[in-house]
Coordinates of C-alpha atoms in Angstrom, one line a residue:
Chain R
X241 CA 8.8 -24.6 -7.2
X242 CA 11.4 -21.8 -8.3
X243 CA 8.8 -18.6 -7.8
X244 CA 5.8 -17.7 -5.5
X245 CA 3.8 -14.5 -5.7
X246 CA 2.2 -13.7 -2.2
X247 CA -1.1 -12.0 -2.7
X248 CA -1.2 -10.3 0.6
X249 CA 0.9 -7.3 2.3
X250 CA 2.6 -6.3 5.4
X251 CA 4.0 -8.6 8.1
X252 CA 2.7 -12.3 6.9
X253 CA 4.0 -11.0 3.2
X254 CA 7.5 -10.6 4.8
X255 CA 6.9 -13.9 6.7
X256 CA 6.5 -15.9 3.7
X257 CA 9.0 -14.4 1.5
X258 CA 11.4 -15.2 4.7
X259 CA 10.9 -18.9 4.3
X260 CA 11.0 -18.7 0.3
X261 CA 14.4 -16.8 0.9
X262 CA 16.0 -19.4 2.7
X263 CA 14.6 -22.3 0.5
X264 CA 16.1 -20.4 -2.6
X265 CA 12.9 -19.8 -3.8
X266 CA 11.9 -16.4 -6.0
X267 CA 9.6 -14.1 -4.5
X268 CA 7.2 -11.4 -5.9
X269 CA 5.2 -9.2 -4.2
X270 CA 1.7 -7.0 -5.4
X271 CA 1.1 -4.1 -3.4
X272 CA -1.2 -0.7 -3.3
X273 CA 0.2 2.9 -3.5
X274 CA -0.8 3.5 -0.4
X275 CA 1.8 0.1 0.3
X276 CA 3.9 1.2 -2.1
X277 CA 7.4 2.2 0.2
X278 CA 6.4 -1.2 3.0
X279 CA 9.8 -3.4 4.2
X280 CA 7.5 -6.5 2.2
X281 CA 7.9 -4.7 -1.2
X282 CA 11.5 -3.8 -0.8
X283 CA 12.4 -7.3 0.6
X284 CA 10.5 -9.2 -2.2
X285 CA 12.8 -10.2 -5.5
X286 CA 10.1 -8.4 -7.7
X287 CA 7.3 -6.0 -6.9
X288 CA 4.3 -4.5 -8.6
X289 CA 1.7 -2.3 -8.1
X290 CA -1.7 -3.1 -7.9
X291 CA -3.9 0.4 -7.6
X292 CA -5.0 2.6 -5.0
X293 CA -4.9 1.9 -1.5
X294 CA -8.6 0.6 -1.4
X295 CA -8.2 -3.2 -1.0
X296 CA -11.4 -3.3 -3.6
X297 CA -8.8 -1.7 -6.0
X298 CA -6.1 -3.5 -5.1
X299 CA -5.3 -6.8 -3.0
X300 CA -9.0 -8.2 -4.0
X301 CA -8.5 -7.9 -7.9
X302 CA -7.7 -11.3 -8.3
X303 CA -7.8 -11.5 -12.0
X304 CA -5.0 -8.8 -12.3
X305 CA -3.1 -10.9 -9.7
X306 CA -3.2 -13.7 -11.1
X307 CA -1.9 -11.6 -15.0
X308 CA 0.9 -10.6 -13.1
X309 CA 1.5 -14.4 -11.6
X310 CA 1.4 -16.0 -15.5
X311 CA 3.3 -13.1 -16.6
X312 CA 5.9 -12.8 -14.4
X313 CA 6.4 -16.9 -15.0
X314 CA 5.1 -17.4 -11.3
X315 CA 4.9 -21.5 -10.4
X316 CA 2.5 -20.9 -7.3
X317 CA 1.1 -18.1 -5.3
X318 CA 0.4 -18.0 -1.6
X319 CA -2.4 -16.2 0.0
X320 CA -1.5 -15.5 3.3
X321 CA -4.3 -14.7 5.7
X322 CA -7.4 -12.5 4.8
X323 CA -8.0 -10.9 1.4
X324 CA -7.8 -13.5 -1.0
X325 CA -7.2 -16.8 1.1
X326 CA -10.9 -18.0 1.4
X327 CA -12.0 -17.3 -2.0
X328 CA -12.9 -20.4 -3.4
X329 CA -12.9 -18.8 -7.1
X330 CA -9.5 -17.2 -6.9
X331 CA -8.2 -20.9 -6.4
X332 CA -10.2 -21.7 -9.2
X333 CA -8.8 -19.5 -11.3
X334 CA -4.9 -20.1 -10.4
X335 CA -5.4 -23.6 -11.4
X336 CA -7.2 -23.1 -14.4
X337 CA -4.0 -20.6 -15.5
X338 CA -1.7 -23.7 -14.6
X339 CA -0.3 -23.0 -11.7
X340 CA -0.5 -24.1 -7.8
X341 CA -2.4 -22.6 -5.1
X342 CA -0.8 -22.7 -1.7
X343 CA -3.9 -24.1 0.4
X344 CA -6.5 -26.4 0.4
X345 CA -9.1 -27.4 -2.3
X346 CA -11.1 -24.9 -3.7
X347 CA -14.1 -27.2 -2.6
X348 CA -12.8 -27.4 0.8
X349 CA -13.2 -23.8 1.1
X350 CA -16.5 -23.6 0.0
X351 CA -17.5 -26.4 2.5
X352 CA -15.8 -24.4 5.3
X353 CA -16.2 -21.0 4.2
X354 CA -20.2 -21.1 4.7
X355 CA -20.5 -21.6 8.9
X356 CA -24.2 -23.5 8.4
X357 CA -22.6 -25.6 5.9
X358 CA -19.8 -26.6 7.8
X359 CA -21.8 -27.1 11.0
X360 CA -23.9 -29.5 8.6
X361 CA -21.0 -31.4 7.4
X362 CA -19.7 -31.6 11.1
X363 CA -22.6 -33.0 12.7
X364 CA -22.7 -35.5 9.8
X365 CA -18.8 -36.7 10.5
X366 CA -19.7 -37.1 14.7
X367 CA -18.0 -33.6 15.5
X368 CA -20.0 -31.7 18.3
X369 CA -20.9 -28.5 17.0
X370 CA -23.1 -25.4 18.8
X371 CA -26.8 -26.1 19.5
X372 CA -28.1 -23.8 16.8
X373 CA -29.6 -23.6 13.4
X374 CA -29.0 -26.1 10.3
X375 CA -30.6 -23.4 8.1
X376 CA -30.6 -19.5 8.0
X377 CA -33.4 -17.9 9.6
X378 CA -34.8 -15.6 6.8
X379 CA -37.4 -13.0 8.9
X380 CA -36.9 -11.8 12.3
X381 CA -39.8 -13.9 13.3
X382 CA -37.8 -16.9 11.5
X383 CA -35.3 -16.0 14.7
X384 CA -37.5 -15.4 17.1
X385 CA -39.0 -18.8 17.1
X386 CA -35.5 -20.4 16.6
X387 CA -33.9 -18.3 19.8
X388 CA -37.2 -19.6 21.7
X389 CA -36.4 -23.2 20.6
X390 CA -32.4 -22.6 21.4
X391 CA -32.8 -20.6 24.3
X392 CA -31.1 -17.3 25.7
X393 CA -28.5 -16.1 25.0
X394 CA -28.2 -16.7 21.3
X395 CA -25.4 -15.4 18.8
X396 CA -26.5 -13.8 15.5
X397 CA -24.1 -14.6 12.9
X398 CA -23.6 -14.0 9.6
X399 CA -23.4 -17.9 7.9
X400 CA -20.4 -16.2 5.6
X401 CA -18.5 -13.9 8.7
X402 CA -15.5 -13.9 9.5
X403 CA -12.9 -12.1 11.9
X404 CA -15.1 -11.1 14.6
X405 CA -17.3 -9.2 12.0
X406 CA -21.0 -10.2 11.5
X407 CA -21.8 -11.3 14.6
X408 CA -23.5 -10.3 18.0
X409 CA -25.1 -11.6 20.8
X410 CA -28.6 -11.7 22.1
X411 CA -29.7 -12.0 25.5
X412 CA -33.1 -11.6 24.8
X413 CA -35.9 -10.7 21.9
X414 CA -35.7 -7.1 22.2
X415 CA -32.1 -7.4 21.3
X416 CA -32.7 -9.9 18.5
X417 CA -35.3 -7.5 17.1
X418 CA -32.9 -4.6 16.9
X419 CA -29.8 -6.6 15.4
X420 CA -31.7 -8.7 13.2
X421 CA -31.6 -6.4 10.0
X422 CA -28.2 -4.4 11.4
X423 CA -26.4 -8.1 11.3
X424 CA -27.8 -8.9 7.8
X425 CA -26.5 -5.4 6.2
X426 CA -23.4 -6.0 7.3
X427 CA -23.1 -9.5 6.0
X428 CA -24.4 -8.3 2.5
X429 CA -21.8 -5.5 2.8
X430 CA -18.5 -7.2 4.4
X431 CA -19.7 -10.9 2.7
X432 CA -21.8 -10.3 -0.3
X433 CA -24.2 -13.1 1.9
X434 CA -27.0 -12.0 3.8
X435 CA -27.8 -15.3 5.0
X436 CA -27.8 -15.6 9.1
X437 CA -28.1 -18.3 11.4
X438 CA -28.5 -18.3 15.5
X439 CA -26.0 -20.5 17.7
X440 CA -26.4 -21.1 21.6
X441 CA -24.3 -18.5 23.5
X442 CA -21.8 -20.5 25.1
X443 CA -21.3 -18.5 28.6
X444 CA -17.9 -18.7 30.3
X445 CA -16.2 -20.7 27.5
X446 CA -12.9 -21.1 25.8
X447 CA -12.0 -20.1 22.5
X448 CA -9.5 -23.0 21.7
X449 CA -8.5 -24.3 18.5
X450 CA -6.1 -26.7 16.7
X451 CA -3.4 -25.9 13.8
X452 CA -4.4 -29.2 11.4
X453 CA -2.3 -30.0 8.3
X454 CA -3.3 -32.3 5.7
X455 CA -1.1 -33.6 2.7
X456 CA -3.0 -35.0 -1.3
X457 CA -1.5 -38.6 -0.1
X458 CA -4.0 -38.6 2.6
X459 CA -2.5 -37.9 5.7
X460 CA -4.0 -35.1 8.5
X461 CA -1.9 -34.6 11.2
X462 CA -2.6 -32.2 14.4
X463 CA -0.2 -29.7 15.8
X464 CA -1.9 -29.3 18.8
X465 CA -3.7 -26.8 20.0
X466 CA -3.6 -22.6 20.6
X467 CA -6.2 -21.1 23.3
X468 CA -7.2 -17.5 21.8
X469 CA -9.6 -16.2 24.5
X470 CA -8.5 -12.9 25.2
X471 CA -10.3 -11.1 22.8
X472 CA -11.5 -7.4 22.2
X473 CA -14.4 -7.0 19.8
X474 CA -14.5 -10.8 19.2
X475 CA -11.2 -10.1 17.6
X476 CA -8.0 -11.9 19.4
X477 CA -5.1 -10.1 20.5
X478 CA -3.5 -12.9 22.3
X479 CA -2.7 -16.2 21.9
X480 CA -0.8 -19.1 23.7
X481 CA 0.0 -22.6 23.6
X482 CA -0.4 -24.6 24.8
X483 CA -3.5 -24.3 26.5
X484 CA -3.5 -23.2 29.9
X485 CA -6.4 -25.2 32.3
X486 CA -7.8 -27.7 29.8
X487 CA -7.4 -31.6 31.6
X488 CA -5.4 -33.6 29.3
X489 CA -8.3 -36.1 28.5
X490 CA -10.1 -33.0 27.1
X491 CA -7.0 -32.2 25.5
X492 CA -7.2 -35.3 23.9
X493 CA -10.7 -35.3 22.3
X494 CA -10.1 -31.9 21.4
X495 CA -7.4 -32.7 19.0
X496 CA -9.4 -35.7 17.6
X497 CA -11.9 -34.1 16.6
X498 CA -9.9 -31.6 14.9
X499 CA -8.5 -34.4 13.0
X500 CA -12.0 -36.1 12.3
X501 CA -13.1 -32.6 11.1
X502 CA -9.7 -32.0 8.6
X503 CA -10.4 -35.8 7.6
X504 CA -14.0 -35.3 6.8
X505 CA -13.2 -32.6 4.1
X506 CA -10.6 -34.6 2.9
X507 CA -8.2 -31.4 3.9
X508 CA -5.0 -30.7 2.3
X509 CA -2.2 -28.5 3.3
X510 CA -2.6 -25.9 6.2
X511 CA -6.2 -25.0 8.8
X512 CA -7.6 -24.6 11.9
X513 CA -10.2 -25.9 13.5
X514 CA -11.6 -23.6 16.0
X515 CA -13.8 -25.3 18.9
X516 CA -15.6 -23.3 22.0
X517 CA -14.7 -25.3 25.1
X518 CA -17.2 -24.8 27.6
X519 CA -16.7 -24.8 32.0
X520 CA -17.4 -28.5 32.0
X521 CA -14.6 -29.0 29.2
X522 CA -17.7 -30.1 26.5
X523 CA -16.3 -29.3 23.4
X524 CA -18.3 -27.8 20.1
X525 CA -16.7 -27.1 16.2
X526 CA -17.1 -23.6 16.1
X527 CA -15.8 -22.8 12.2
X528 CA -12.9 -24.2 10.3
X529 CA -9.9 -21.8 8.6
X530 CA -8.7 -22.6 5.8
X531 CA -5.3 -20.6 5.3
X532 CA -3.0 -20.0 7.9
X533 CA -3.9 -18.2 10.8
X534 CA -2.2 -15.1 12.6
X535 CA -1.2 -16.6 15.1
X536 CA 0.5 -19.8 13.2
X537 CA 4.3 -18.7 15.2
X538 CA 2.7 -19.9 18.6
X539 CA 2.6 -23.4 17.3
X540 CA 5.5 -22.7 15.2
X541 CA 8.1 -21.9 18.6
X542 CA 6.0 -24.8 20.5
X543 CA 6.8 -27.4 17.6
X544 CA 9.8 -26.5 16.4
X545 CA 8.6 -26.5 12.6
X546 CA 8.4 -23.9 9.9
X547 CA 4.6 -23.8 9.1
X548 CA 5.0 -22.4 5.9
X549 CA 7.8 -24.4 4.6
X550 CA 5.1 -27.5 5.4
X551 CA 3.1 -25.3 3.0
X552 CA 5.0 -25.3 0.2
X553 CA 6.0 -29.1 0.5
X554 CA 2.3 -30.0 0.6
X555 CA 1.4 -27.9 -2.3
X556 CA 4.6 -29.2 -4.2
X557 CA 3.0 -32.9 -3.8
X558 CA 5.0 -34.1 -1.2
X559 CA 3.8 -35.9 2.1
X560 CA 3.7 -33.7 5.6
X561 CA 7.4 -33.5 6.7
X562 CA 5.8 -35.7 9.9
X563 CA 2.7 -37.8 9.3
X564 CA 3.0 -40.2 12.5
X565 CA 1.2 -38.0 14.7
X566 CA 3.2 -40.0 17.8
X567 CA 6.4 -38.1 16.7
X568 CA 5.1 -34.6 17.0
X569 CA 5.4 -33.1 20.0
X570 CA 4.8 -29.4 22.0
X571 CA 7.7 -28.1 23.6
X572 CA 7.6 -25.6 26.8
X573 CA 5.3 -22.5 26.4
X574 CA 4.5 -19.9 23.7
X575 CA 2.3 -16.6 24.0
X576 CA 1.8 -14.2 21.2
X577 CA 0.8 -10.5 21.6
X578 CA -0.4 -8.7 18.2
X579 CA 0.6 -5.2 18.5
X580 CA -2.1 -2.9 17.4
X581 CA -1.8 0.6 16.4
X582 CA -5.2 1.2 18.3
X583 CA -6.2 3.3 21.8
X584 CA -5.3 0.6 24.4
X585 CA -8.6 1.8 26.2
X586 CA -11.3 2.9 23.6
X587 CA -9.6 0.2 21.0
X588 CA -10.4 3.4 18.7
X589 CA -7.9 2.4 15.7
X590 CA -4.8 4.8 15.4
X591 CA -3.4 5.3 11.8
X592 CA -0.1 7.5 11.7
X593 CA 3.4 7.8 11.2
X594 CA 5.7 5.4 13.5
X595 CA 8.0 7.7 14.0
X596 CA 10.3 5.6 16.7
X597 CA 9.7 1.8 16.5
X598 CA 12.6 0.5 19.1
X599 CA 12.1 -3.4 20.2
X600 CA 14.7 -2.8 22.7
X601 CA 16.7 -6.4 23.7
X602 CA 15.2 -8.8 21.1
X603 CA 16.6 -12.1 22.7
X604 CA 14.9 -14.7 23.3
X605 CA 11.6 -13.2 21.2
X606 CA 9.9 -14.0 18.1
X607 CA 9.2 -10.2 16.3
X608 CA 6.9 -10.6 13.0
X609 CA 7.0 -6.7 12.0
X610 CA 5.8 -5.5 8.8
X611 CA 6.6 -1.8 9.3
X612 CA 9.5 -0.1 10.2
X613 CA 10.9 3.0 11.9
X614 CA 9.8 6.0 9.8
X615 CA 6.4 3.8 7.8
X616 CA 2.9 5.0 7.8
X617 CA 0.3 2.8 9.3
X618 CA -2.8 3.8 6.7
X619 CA -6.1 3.8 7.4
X620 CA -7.0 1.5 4.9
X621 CA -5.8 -1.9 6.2
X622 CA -6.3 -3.7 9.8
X623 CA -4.2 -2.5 12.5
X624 CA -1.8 -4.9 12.9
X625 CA 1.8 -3.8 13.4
X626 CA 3.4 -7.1 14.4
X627 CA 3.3 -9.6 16.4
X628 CA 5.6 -10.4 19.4
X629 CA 6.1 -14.0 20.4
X630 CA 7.5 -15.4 23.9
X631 CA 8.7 -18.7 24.0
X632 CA 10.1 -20.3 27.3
X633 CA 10.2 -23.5 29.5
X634 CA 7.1 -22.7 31.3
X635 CA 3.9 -20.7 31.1
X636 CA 5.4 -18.7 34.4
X637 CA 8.8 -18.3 32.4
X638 CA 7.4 -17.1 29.0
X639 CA 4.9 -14.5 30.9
X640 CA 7.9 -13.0 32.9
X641 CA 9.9 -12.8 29.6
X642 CA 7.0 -10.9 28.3
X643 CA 6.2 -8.4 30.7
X644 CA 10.2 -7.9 31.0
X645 CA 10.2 -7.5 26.8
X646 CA 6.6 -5.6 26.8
X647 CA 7.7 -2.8 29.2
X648 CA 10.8 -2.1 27.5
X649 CA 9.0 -1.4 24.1
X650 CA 9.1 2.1 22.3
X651 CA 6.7 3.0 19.8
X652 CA 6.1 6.6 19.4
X653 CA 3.6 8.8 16.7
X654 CA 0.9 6.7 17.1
X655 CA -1.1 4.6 19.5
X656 CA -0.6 0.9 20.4
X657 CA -2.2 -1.5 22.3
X658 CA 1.4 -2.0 24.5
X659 CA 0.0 -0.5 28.0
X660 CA -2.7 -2.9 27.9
X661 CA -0.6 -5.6 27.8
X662 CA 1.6 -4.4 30.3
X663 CA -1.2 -3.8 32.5
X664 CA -3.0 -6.9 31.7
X665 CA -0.5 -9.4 31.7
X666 CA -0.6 -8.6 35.8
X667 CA -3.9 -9.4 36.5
X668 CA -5.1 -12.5 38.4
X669 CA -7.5 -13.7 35.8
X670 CA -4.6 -13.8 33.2
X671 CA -1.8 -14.9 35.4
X672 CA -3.7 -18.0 36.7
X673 CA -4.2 -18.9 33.0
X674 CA -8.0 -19.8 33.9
X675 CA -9.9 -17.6 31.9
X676 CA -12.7 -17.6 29.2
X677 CA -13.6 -15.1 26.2
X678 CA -15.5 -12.7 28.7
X679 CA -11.8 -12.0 30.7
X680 CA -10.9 -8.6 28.7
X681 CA -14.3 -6.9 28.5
X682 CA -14.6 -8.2 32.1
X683 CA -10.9 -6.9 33.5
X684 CA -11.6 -3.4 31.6
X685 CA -14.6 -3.0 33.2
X686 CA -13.3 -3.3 36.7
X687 CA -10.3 -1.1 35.5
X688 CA -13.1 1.8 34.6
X689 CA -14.6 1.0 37.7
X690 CA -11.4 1.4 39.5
X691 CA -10.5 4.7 38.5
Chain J
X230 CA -25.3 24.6 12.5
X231 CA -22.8 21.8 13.5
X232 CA -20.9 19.8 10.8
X233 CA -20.4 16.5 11.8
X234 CA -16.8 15.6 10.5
X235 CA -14.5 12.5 9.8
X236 CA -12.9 11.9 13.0
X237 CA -10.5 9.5 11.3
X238 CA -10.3 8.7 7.2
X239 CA -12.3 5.3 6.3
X240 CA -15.1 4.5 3.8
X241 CA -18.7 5.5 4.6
X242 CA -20.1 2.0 5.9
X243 CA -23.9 3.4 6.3
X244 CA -25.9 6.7 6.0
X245 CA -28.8 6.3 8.5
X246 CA -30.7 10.0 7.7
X247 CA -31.7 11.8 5.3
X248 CA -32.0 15.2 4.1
X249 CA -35.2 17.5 6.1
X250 CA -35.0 14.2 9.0
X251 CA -35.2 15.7 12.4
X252 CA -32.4 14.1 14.3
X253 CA -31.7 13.7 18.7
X254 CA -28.2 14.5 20.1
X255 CA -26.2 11.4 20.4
X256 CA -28.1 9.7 17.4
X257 CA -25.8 7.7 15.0
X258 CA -26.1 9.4 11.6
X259 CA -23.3 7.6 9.8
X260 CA -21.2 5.0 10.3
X261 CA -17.3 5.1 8.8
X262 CA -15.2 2.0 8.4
X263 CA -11.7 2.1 9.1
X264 CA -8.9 -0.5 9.9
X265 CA -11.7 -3.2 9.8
X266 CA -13.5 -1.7 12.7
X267 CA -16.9 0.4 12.7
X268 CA -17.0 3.8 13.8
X269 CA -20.2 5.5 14.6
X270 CA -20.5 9.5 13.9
X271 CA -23.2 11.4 16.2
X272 CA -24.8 14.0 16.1
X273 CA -23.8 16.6 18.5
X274 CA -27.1 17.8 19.3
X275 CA -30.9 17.7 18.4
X276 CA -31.7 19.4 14.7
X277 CA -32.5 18.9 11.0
X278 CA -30.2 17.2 8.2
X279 CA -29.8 20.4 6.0
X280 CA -27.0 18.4 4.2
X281 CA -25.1 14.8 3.2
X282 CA -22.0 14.9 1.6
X283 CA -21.6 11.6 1.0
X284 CA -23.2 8.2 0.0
X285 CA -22.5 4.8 1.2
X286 CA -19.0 3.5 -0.5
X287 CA -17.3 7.1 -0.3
X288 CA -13.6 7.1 0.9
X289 CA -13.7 10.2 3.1
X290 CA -10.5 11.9 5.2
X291 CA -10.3 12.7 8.5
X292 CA -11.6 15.8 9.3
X293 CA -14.3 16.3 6.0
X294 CA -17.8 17.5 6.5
X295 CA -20.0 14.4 6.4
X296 CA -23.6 15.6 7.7
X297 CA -24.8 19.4 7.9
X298 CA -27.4 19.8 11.3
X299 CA -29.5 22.7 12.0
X300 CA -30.7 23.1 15.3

């Protein structure tokens, strides 16, 4: 593998072309105008434009991606996270112009990338899912009936959803009957799919998943697991491993069943299996992801292993650097923060100018930026800044690092999620590491009380 | 009349009115999408839609006239 195009921007972009730099490997990166001066362009060895800023325009034009690929004599093109790196029919498409996807089967993603689907093919290999529907539910009294049957709270999901959009939950008819419709719009419009289904509303659970990696000779290994309950919108913003609270026989099962799950879609290269962990440690498949996640460094600074380099071996042909599962092992404690360039109280995003981005002392951090002092954060792409990752002996250790790193962080011209952080990482519910999904909206709601 | 503006650029996500439709204050009119997340414009107060500047797909900039309301 002598070249890779990365059809994605920003900070994973600069990520992968990291690895690809110190493997000697070529790098070329697409971009929008509205991209068109970001550190992933410069740092790339070739770059081209794309369009306009809209990602319909742009990042999601996979035919003119893959042009550029065959063109530019690319040998395999990485998808990074988002965009392009579910879409089953741009993987078709790179193989059928010769060259080598970095991820799994296009099948694969189709299995995974429908949520009833998935749940189906769960269930069938012995992996708990959700109490919920095996079908969508077509007419609001389709739902009705099912929630009766399920029980309140339900969740109304979009069967084709992802990140946190396309989804809501239901304590009751009333509030069925006025998402019902609101849910399936925004599936047809985010998704193309208006199909939705109705899952059991989990109350007081974990949102804990496992990085899985699979390799064509047949091996799936787990690299343990990542808990990712704080949330905001259903959305994560942090992330830590390993994961705090969760008894080591449930720990255990856990990362069985993630292996059962990679093994029953015969998985190849990188995923994630999320799972809902519930206050009597029961655990349920909740949606498999079949790229690399955001939050691939926490498991990258536990392990000690470059996620993407296992990438680019597994879609070379080559076994997983480490298929006996007994020789991987977690190491101290990692958190990740993703800096957002949002309100840190209304979540209200912030587009702007950064005009001062100052990390202040860097040591003993993990900093996966893709802007620098002086870029524009545009309205047209997620929020994301970076991503700041602790690693230390201990979960104690790594959250004093953090709030010592956190506070001495100075972003100025725009908003950032930072003074949340600061302020959260204090709180009882997050220091005692015993929390489920409800702890933000719960912890903001006493600090609105507060005041 | 109020003119209900952009408060940030993003694509027009939904249009839920229409021209001569009597609207309440605090009534979601549009919704905008920016930076992945959804952001409901209100109206300000109780009127009529006199006008709609845009249709469901348009790219707008913070700060354009989205809905014309006459109380």
């Amino acid at each position: 593998m002598h070249k890779v195009l990365i059809a994605n921007r920003g900070e994973i972009a600069l990520r992968i072309i990291k690895t690809c730099q110190r493997l000697g490997i070529k790098t070329v990166a697409v971009y929008s105008e509205a991209d068109a001066e970001m550190p992933f362009v410069k740092e790339a060895d070739e770059a081209f434009l794309l369009g306009p800023a809209q990602v319909q325009q742009s990042y999601l034009k996979a035919d003119d991606i893959i042009d550029i690929a065959i063109r530019e004599g690319v040998d395999a093109i990485h998808p990074g996270y988002g965009l392009l790196s579910e879409n089953a029919e741009f993987v078709r498409k790179i193989q059928q112009a010769g060259m080598v996807f970095i991820g799994p089967d296009a099948d694969t993603i189709d299995k995974m990338g429908d949520k009833i689907g998935s749940r189906v093919t769960m269930q069938a290999a012995g992996v708990p899912v959700v109490p919920g529907t095996d079908e969508g539910v077509a007419s609001l009294e389709e739902a009705v009936q099912a929630a009766a049957d399920i029980g309140y709270p339900v969740m109304l999901k979009a069967s084709a959803g992802g990140g946190g959009i396309g989804m809501v939950r239901c304590e009751n008819e009333q509030a069925l009957s006025q998402h019902f419709q609101s849910i399936k719009t925004r599936a047809k419009a985010y998704f193309g799919d208006d199909v939705v289904f109705l899952e059991k509303f989990i109350a007081n659970a974990r949102h804990i998943e496992v990085q899985i990696f699979g390799d064509h000779q047949g091996n799936v290994v787990h690299l343990f697991e990542r808990n990712c309950s704080v949330q905001r919108r259903n959305q994560k913003v942090i992330e830590e491993s390993p994961s705090p609270h969760l008894p080591e026989e449930a720990r255990q099962r856990l990362l069985q069943a993630a292996v059962d799950a990679a093994k029953a879609v015969d998985y190849k290269n990188a995923g994630t299996v999320e799972f809902i962990v519930d206050e009597d440690n029961k655990i349920y498949f909740l949606e498999m992801n079949t790229r690399l996640q955001v939050e691939h460094p926490v498991t990258e600074l536990v392990m000690g292993y470059d996620l993407v380099n296992w990438q680019l071996e597994v879609a070379k042909g080559n076994e997983l650097p480490v298929k006996n599962q007994e020789e991987i092992q977690s190491t101290g404690h990692a958190i990740e923060f993703r800096v957002y360039a949002e309100d840190p109280v209304t979540f209200m995003p912030s587009p702007g100018t950064i005009a001062t981005l100052d990390w202040g002392d860097t040591a003993g951090v993990r900093i996966d930026a893709g802007y620098v002092e002086g870029d524009k954060v545009t309205p047209f792409y997620d929020p994301l800044i970076a991503k700041v990752i602790v690693h230390a002996k201990t979960r104690n250790e790594a959250i004093q690092h953090s709030q010592t790193f956190l506070t001495q962080v100075n972003i100025a011209g725009l908003k950032t999620n930072i003074p949340l952080f600061n302020k959260f990482l204090k709180s009882e519910e997050f220091q005692t590491g015993d929390y489920s999904t409800a702890v933000l909206p719960a912890w903001l709601d006493i600090q609105k009380e507060e005041k | 009349m109020t003119q209900l503006k952009a408060t940030m650029a993003g694509t027009v996500f939904t249009v839920n009115v229409a021209v001569g439709e009597e609207v309440a204050a605090g009534q979601v009119v549009l919704v905008l999408e920016s930076m992945k997340m959804e952001i409901p414009i209100e109206a300000e107060s109780a009127g009529k839609v006199t006008a709609i500047n845009v249709e469901v797909g348009d790219f707008v900039n913070e700060e354009d006239v989205l809905v014309t309301i006459e109380a």
